[in-house]
Short mmCIF file of C-alpha atoms (C1' of nucleotides) in Angstrom, two decimals:
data_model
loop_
_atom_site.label_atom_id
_atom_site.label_comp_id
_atom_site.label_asym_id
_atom_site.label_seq_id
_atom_site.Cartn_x
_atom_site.Cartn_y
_atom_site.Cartn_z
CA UNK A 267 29.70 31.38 -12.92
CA UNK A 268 28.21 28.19 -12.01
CA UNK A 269 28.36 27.66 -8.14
CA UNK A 270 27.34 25.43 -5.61
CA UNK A 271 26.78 27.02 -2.93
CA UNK A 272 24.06 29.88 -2.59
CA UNK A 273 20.25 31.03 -2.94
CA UNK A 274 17.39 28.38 -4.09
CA UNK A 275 14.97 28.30 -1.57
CA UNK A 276 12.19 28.74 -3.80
CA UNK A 277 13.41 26.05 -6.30
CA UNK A 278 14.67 23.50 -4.12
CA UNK A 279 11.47 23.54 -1.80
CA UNK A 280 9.19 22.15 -4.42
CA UNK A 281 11.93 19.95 -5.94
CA UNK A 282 12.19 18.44 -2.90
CA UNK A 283 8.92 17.85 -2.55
CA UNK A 284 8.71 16.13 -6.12
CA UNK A 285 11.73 14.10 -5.60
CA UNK A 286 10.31 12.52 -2.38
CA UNK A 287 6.62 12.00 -4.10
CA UNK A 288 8.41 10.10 -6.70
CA UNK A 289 11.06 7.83 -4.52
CA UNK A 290 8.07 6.81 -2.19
CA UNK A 291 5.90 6.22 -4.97
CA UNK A 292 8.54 3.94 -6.50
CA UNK A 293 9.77 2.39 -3.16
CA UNK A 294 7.32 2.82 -0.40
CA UNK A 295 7.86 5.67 2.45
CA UNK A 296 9.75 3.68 4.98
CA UNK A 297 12.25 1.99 2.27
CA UNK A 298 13.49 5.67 1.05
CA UNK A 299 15.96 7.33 3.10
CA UNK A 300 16.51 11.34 3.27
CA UNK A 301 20.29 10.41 1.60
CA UNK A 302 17.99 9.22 -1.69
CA UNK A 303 16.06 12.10 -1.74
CA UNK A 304 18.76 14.42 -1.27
CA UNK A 305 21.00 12.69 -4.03
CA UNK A 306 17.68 13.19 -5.97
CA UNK A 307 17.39 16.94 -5.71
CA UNK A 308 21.29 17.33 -5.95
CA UNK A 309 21.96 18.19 -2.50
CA UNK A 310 23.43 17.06 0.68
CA UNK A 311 21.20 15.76 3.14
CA UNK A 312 21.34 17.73 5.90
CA UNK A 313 20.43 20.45 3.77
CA UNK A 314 16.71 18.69 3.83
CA UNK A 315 16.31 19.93 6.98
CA UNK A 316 16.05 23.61 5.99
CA UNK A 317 12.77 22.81 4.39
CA UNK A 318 11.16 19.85 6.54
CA UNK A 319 11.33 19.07 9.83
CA UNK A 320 11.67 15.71 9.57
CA UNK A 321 10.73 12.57 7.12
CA UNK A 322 7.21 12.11 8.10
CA UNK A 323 6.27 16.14 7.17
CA UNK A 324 7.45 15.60 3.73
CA UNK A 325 4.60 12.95 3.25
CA UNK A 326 1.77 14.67 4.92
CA UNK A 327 2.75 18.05 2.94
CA UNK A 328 2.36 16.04 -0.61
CA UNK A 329 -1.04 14.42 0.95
CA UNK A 330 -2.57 17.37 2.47
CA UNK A 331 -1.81 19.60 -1.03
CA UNK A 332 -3.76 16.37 -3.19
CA UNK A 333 -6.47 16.51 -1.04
CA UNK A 334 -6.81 19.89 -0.71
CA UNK A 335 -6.52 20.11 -4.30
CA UNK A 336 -8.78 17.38 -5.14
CA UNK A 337 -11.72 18.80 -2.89
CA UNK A 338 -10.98 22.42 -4.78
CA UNK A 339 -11.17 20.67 -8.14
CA UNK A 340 -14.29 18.76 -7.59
CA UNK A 341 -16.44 21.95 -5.63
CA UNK A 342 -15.05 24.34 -8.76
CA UNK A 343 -16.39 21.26 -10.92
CA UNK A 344 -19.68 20.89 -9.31
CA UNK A 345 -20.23 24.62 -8.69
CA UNK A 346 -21.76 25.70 -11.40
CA UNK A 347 -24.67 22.67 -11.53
CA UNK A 348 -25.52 21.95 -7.56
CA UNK A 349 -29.11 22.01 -6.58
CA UNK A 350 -31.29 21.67 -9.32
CA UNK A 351 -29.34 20.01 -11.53
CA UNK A 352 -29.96 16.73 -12.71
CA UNK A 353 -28.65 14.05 -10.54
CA UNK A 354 -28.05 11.70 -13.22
CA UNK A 355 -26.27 14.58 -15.03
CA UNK A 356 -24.13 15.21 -11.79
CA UNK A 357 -23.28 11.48 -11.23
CA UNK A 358 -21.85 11.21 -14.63
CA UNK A 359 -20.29 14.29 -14.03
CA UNK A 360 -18.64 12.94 -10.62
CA UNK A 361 -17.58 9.45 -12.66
CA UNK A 362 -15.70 11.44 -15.32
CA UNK A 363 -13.88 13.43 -13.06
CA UNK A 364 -12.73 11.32 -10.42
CA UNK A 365 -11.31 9.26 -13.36
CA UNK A 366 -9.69 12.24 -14.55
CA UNK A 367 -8.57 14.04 -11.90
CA UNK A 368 -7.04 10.31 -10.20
CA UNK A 369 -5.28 9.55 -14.14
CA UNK A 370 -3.88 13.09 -13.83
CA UNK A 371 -2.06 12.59 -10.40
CA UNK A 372 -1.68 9.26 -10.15
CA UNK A 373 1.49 9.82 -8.07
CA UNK A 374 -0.31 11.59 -5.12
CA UNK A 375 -3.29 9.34 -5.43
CA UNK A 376 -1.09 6.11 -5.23
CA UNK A 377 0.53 7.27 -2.24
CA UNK A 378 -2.84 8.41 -1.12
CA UNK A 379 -3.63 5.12 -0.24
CA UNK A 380 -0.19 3.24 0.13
CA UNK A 381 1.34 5.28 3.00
CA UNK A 382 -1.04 7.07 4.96
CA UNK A 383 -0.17 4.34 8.19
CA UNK A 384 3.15 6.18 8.13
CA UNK A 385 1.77 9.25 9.31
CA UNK A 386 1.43 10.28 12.72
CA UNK A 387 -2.25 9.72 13.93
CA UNK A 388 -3.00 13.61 14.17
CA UNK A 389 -1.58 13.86 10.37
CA UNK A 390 -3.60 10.46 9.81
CA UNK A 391 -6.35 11.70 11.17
CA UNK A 392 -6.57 14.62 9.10
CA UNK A 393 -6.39 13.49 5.55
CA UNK A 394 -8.67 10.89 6.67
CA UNK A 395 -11.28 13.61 7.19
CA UNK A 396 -10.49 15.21 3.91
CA UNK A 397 -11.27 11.46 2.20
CA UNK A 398 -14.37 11.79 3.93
CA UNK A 399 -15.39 14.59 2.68
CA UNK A 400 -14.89 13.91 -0.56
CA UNK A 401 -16.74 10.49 -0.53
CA UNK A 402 -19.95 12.49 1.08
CA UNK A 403 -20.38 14.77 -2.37
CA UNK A 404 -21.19 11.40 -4.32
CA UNK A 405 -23.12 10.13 -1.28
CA UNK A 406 -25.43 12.85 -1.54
CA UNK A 407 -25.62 12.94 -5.39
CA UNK A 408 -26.59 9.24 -4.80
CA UNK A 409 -29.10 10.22 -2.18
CA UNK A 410 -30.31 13.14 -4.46
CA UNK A 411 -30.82 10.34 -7.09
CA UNK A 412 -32.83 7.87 -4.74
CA UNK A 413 -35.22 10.71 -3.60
CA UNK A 414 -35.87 11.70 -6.74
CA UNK A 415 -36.95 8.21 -8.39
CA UNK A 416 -34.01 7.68 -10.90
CA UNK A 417 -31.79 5.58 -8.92
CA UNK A 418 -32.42 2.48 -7.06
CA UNK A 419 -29.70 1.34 -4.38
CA UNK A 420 -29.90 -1.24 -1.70
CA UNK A 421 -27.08 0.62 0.31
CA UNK A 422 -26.41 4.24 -0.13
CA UNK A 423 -23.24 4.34 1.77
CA UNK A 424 -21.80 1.10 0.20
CA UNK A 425 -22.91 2.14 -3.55
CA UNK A 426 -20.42 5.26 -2.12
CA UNK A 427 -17.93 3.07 -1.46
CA UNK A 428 -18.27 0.57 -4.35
CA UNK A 429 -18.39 3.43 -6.99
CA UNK A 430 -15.19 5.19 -5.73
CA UNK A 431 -13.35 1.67 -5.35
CA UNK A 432 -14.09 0.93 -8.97
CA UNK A 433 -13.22 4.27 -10.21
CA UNK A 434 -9.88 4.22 -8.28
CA UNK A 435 -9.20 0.74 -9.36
CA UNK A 436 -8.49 2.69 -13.04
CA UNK A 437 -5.07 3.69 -11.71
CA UNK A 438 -3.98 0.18 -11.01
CA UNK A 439 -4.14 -0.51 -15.08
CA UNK A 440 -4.30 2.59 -17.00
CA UNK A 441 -1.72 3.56 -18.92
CA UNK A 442 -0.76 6.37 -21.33
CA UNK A 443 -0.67 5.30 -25.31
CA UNK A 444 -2.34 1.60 -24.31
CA UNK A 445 -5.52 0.31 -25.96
CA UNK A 446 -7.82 3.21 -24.90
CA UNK A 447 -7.88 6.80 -24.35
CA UNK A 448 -8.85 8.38 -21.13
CA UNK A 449 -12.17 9.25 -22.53
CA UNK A 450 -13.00 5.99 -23.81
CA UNK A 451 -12.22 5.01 -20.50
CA UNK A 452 -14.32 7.45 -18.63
CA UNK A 453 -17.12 6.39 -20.92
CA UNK A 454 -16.94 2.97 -20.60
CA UNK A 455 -16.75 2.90 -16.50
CA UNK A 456 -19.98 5.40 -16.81
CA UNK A 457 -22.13 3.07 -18.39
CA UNK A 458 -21.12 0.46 -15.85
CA UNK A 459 -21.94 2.94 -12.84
CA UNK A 460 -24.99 4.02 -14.80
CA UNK A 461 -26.19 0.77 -15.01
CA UNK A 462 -25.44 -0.53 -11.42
CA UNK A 463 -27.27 2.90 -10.07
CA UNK A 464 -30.51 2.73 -12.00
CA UNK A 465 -33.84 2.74 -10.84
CA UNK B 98 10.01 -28.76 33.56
CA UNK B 99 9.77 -25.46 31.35
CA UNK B 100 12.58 -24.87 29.16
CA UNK B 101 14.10 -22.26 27.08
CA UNK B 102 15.67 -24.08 24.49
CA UNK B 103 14.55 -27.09 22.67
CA UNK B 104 12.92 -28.57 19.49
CA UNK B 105 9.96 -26.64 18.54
CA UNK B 106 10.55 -26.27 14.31
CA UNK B 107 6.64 -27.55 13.85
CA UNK B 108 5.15 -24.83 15.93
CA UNK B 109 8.10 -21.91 15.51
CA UNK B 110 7.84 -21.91 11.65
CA UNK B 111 4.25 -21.25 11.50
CA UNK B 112 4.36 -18.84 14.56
CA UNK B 113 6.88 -17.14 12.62
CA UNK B 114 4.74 -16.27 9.59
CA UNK B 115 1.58 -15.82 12.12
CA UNK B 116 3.74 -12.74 13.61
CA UNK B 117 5.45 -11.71 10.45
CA UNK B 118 2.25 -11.15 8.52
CA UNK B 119 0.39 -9.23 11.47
CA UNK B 120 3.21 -6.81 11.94
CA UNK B 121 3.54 -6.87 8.11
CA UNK B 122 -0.01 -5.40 7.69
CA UNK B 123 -0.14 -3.24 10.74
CA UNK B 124 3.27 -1.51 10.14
CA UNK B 125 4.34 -1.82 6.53
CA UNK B 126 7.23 -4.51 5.56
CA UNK B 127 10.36 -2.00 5.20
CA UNK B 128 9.01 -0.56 9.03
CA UNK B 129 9.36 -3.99 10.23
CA UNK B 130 12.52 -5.28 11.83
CA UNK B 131 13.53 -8.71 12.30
CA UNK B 132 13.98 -8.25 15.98
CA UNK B 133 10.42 -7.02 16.05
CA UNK B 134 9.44 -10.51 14.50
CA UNK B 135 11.61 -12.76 17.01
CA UNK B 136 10.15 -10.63 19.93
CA UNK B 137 6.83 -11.35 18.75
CA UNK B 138 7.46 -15.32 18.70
CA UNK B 139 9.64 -15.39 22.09
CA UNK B 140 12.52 -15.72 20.41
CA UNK B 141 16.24 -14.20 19.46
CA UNK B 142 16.50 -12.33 16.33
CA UNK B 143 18.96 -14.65 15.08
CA UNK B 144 16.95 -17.84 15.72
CA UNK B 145 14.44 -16.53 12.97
CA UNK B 146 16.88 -17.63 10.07
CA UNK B 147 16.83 -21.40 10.88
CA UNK B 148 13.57 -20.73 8.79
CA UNK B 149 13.69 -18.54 6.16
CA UNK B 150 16.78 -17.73 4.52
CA UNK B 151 15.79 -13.81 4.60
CA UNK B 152 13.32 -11.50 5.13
CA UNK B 153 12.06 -10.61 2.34
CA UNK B 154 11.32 -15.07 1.60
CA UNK B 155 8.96 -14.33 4.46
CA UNK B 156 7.12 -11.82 2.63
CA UNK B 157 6.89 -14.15 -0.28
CA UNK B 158 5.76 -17.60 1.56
CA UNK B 159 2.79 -15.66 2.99
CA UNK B 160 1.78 -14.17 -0.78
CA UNK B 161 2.48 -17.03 -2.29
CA UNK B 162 0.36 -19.61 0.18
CA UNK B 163 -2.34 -16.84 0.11
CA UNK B 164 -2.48 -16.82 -4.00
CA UNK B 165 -2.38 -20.74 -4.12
CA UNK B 166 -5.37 -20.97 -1.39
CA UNK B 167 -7.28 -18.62 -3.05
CA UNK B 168 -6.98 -20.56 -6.71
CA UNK B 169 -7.54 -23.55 -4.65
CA UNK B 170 -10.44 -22.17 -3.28
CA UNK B 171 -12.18 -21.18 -6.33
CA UNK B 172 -11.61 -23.67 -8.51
CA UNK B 173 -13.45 -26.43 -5.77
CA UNK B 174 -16.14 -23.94 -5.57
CA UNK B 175 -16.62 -23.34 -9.31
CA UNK B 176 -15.92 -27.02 -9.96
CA UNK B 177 -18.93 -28.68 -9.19
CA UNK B 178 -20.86 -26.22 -12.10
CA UNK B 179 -18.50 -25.35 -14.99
CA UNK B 180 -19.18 -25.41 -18.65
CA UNK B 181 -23.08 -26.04 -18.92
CA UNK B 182 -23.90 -23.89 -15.94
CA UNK B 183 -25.49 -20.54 -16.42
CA UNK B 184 -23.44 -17.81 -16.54
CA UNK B 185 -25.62 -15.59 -14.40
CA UNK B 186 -25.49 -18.00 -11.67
CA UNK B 187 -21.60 -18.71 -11.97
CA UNK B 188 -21.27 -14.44 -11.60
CA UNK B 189 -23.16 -14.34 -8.26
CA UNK B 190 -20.89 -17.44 -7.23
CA UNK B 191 -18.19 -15.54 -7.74
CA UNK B 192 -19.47 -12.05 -6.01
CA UNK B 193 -20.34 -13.92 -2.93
CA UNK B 194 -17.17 -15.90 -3.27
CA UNK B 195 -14.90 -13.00 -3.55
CA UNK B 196 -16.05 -11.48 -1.03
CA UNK B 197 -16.06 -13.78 1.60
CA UNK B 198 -12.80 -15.27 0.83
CA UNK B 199 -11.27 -11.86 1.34
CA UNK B 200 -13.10 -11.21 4.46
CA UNK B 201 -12.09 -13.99 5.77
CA UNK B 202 -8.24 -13.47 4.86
CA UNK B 203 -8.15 -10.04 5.16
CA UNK B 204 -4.68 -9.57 6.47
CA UNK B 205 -3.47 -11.81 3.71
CA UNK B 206 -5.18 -9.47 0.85
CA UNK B 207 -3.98 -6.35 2.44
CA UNK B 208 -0.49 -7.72 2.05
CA UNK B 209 -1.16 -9.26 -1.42
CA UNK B 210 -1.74 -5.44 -2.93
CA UNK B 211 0.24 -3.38 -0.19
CA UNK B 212 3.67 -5.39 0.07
CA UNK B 213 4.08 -6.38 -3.64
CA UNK B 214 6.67 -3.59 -4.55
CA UNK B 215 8.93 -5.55 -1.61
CA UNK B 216 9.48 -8.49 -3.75
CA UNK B 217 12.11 -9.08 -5.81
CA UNK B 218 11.25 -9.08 -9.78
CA UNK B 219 11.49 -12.51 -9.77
CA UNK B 220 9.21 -13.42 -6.69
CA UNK B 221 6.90 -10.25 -8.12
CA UNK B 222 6.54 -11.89 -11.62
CA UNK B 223 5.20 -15.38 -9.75
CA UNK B 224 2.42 -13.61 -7.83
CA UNK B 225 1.34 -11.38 -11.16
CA UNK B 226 0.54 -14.66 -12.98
CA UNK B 227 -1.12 -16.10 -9.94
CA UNK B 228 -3.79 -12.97 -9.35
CA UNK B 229 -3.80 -12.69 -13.67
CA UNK B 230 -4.92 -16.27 -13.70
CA UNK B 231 -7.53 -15.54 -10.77
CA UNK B 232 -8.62 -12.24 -12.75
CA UNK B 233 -8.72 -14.55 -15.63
CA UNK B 234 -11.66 -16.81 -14.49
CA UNK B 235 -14.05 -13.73 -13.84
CA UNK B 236 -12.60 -12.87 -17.20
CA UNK B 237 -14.31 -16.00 -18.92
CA UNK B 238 -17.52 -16.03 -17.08
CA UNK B 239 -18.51 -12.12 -18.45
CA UNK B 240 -17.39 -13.82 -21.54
CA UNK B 241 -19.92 -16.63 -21.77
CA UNK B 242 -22.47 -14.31 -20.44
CA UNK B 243 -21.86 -12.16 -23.52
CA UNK B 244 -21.81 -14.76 -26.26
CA UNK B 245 -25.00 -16.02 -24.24
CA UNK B 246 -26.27 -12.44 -24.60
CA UNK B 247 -27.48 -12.16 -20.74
CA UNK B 248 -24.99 -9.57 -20.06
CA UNK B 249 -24.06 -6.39 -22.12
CA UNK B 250 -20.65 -5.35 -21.02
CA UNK B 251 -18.53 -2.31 -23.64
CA UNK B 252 -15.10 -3.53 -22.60
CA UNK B 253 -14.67 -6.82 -20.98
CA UNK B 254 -11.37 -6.92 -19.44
CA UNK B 255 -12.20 -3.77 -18.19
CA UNK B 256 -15.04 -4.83 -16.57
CA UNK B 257 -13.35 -7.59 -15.25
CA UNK B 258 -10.65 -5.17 -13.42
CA UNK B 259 -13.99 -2.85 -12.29
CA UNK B 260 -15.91 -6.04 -10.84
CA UNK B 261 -13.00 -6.71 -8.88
CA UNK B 262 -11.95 -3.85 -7.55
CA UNK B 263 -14.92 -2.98 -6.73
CA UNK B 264 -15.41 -6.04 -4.57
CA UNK B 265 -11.98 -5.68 -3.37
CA UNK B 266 -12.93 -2.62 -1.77
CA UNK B 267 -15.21 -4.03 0.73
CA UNK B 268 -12.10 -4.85 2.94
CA UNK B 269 -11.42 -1.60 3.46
CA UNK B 270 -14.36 -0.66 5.37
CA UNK B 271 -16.06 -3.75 6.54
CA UNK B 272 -15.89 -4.45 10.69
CA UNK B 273 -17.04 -7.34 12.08
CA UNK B 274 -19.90 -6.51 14.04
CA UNK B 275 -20.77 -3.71 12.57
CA UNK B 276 -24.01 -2.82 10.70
CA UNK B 277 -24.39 -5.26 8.38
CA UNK B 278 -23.27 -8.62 8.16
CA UNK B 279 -21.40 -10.49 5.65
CA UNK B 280 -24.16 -12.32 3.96
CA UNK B 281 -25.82 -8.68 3.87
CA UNK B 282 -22.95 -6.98 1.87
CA UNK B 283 -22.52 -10.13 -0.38
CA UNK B 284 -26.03 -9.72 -1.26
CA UNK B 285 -25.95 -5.67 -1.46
CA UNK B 286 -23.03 -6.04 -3.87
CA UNK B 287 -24.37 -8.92 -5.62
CA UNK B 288 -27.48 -6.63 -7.03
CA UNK B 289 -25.08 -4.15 -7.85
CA UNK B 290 -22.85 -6.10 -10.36
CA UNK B 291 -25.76 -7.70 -11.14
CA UNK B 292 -27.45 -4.67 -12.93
CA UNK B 293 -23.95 -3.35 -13.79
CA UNK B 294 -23.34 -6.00 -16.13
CA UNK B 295 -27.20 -6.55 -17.42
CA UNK B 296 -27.78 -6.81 -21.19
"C1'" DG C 182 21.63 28.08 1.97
"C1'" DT C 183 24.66 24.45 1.52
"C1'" DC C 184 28.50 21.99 2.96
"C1'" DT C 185 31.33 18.39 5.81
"C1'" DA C 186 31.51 15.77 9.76
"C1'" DT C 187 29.47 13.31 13.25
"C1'" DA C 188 26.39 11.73 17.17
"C1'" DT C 189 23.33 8.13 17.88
"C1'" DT C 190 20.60 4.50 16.90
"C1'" DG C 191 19.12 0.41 14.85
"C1'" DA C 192 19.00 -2.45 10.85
"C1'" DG C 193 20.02 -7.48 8.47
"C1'" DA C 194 22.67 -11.18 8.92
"C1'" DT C 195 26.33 -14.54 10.86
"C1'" DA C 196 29.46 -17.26 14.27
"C1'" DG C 197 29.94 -20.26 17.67
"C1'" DA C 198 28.72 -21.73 22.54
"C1'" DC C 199 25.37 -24.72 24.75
"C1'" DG D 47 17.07 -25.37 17.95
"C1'" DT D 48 18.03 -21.42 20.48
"C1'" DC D 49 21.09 -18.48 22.65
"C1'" DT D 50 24.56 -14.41 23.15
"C1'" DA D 51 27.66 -11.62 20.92
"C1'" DT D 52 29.08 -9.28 17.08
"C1'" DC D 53 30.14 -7.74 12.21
"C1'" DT D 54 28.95 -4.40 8.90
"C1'" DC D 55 26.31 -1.07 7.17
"C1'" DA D 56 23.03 2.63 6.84
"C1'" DA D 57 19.49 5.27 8.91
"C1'" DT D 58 17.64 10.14 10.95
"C1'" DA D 59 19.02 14.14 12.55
"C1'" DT D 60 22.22 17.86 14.26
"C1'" DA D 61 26.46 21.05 14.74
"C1'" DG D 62 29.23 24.22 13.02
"C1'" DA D 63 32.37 25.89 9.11
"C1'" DC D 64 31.96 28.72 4.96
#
DNA sequence: GTCTATATTGAGATAGAC
DNA sequence: GTCTATCTCAATATAGAC
């Protein structure tokens, strides 16, 4: 009774979705047209249009969920040791799972940084915000650190900066079944950080 | 006695690449049309292929001059202390040379890591050997450090791919005229790679 | 909800006059 | 060396049948 007409709205929404993530990934945004994605999913294109408005929402939608799901990650991550904790304990926390969390969706996290000029400036501006606030939870485990004698940094902001930059840099490279495991990974890039924080 | 048309291939050609790489960056290279490009010169669309045979050539003159300047660059400046010279010393050379070569060529880099997907696999393979043979000569200093034991590093390539992303990341957020200058963050990220790599 | 068909626009590239 | 004019193709998005 296979037909092809009919009923998938809640199976072609998020296929969609994961089709597009993975042609702009591959190509870039403005080389993949809505006939590739549609051809992806298995459907005509104008059927896109039940589900987007147009091009540019499909990329903010897969941007706004990866932030939104990195910031959840992180504050469920951090929850249960803000405040007292150690801030050594919480920057080595941070290191692991940025590297983690980035190695798990490198898709979203590629085109995190790869298309977001393609966005309109109001879209632009809001994942922008979202960055931000990610990049403030280390800069305050940093300035935790400082105030409390165990780490030394010329630049609190740029240390921010450098240390995410490095971390994120482990996408470029990584890859599944190489020469090391994630862990050995997030170990290794630890000690570095470690090292370039301490007092 | 202005004129329209006339003998101009010294200046055009350059202008050409001048406009092609600034609407590369700002835009994207698949949102960039080749009508953009001649209006930004002055001239017709079709008067842009007396000088490269496509558009995607374009792309690849600008990575490719950018990737030979830069291994030009570094080689004079490291020249005049290879072999005998301490490694410690031929590190910070390279921080403060990194750095300020990218600053400098900022539009170039952004293309160099944004734009690469656009070339074809032939024209992609000749810029991957030209950055792995760059990577390559940080690659050998944290070497000689190591066998000289002033630096303590668990995984050298990988700290070779940290270092420079890392450093890398500075074009992202530095302004001109902003807080701190560029001798500042040279020095800011110098003491940070510094103590990252310490024995 | 998906299809076919199409309106509209603009792309890369080429031909031939000047 | 640059121009105008054009070929050919594909893009986003919409309309309306089923």
């Amino acid at each position: 009774m296979a037909r092809k007409t009919g009923s998938h709205s809640e199976i072609t929404g998020p296929r969609i979705r994961a089709e597009a993530g993975q042609l702009f990934a591959r190509h870039g945004f403005a080389a993949v047209s809505m006939r590739q994605i549609a051809a992806a999913v298995g459907v005509q294109a104008g059927a896109l249009y039940l589900y987007t408005p147009d091009k540019e929402s499909l990329l903010f939608e897969l941007l706004k969920t990866h932030m939104d799901e990195l910031l959840a990650a992180w504050t469920t991550q951090a929850g249960a040791t803000t405040g007292a904790a150690d801030p050594r304990a919480q920057l080595e926390r941070f290191v692991r799972f940025h590297i983690r969390f980035n190695l798990e969706r490198a898709q979203a996290v590629f085109l995190s940084y790869m298309e977001l000029r393609n966005l309109s400036p109001e879209n632009f501006a809001c994942i922008e915000a979202l960055r931000r606030r990610y990049e403030d939870t280390l800069e305050a485990i940093l300035r935790e650190g400082q105030a409390a004698g165990c780490f030394a940094l010329p630049d609190t902001k740029l240390a921010t900066l450098a240390i995410i930059a490095m971390l994120t840099g482990v996408n470029t490279w990584f890859r599944e079944g190489g020469r090391l495991s994630r862990a050995t990974v997030e170990g290794i890039y630890w000690d570095m950080v470690r090292k370039a924080v301490a007092a």
